């Protein structure tokens, strides 16, 4: 959702809206939610991410992006709860830790934020440049 290019190309490998089955249905909804978020309609984006999560409750990308939409609305508690789930369902994905670290730091939990920053860098060294 925080892709400055606002392009689904950056999400390749994470979502494939043309995929068959429940996962494909959820990923198509995530793509729709991202489009809504990029247009500045976080309310509609959250509703669409809700539908994606109802379709595939373990969709880490849906939880991640709903969390980012909640962040945009200023709801840090719900945002962090969604990022917790994104990490639970995809513990090997650095972006969940990175985004949660930003929210934790914003909330004043520097120790937890630093822990998440370290984990993001362990998983993807490109985050070292962003976080340092």
Coordinates of C-alpha atoms in Angstrom, one line a residue, residues 11-109:
X11 CA 3.4 -6.8 -5.4
X12 CA 4.2 -9.6 -7.9
X13 CA 5.0 -12.7 -5.9
X14 CA 2.8 -11.5 -3.1
X15 CA -0.5 -11.3 -4.9
X16 CA -1.6 -12.8 -8.1
X17 CA -5.2 -11.7 -8.8
X18 CA -5.6 -14.3 -11.5
X19 CA -4.8 -17.2 -9.3
X20 CA -7.5 -19.8 -8.9
X21 CA -9.3 -20.7 -5.7
X22 CA -9.8 -19.0 -2.5
X23 CA -6.4 -17.5 -2.4
X24 CA -6.8 -16.0 -5.9
X25 CA -10.2 -14.5 -4.8
X26 CA -8.6 -12.9 -1.8
X27 CA -5.7 -11.6 -3.8
X28 CA -8.0 -10.1 -6.3
X29 CA -9.7 -8.3 -3.4
X30 CA -6.3 -7.1 -2.1
X31 CA -5.6 -5.7 -5.5
X32 CA -8.9 -3.8 -5.5
X33 CA -8.2 -2.6 -1.9
X34 CA -4.8 -1.3 -2.9
X35 CA -6.3 0.6 -5.8
X36 CA -8.8 2.2 -3.5
X37 CA -6.1 3.1 -0.9
X38 CA -3.9 4.6 -3.6
X39 CA -6.9 6.8 -4.6
X40 CA -7.0 8.0 -0.9
X41 CA -10.2 6.1 0.0
X42 CA -9.0 4.2 3.1
X43 CA -12.5 3.6 4.3
X44 CA -13.4 1.6 1.1
X45 CA -9.9 0.0 1.1
X46 CA -10.5 -1.3 4.7
X47 CA -13.9 -2.7 3.7
X48 CA -12.3 -4.5 0.7
X49 CA -9.4 -5.8 2.8
X50 CA -12.1 -7.1 5.3
X51 CA -13.7 -9.0 2.4
X52 CA -10.3 -10.4 1.4
X53 CA -9.6 -11.5 5.0
X54 CA -13.1 -13.1 5.2
X55 CA -12.3 -15.0 2.1
X56 CA -8.8 -16.1 3.2
X57 CA -8.3 -15.3 7.0
X58 CA -4.6 -16.2 6.8
X59 CA -3.8 -13.7 4.0
X60 CA -0.8 -11.9 5.4
X61 CA -0.9 -9.3 2.6
X62 CA -4.5 -8.4 3.3
X63 CA -3.8 -8.0 7.0
X64 CA -0.7 -5.9 6.2
X65 CA -2.5 -3.6 3.9
X66 CA -5.5 -3.2 6.1
X67 CA -3.1 -2.4 8.9
X68 CA -1.5 0.3 6.8
X69 CA -5.0 1.7 6.0
X70 CA -5.8 1.8 9.7
X71 CA -2.5 3.6 10.2
X72 CA -3.6 6.2 7.6
X73 CA -6.8 6.8 9.6
X74 CA -4.8 7.2 12.8
X75 CA -5.9 4.0 14.4
X76 CA -2.6 2.6 15.6
X77 CA -4.0 -0.1 17.9
X78 CA -5.9 -1.7 15.0
X79 CA -3.0 -1.2 12.7
X80 CA -0.6 -2.9 15.0
X81 CA -3.1 -5.8 15.6
X82 CA -3.3 -6.4 11.8
X83 CA 0.5 -6.2 11.4
X84 CA 0.8 -8.8 14.2
X85 CA -1.4 -11.1 12.1
X86 CA 0.5 -10.3 8.9
X87 CA 3.7 -11.4 10.7
X88 CA 2.0 -14.4 12.2
X89 CA 0.9 -15.7 8.8
X90 CA 4.2 -14.7 7.0
X91 CA 7.0 -14.7 9.5
X92 CA 9.6 -14.7 6.8
X93 CA 8.4 -11.4 5.2
X94 CA 10.4 -8.4 6.2
X95 CA 7.8 -5.8 5.2
X96 CA 5.6 -6.8 8.1
X97 CA 8.3 -6.3 10.7
X98 CA 9.4 -3.0 9.0
X99 CA 5.9 -1.5 9.0
X100 CA 5.2 -2.6 12.6
X101 CA 8.5 -1.1 13.7
X102 CA 7.4 2.3 12.3
X103 CA 4.1 2.0 14.2
X104 CA 5.7 0.9 17.4
X105 CA 8.2 3.7 17.3
X106 CA 5.3 6.1 16.6
X107 CA 3.6 4.8 19.7
X108 CA 6.7 5.2 21.8
X109 CA 7.7 1.6 22.1

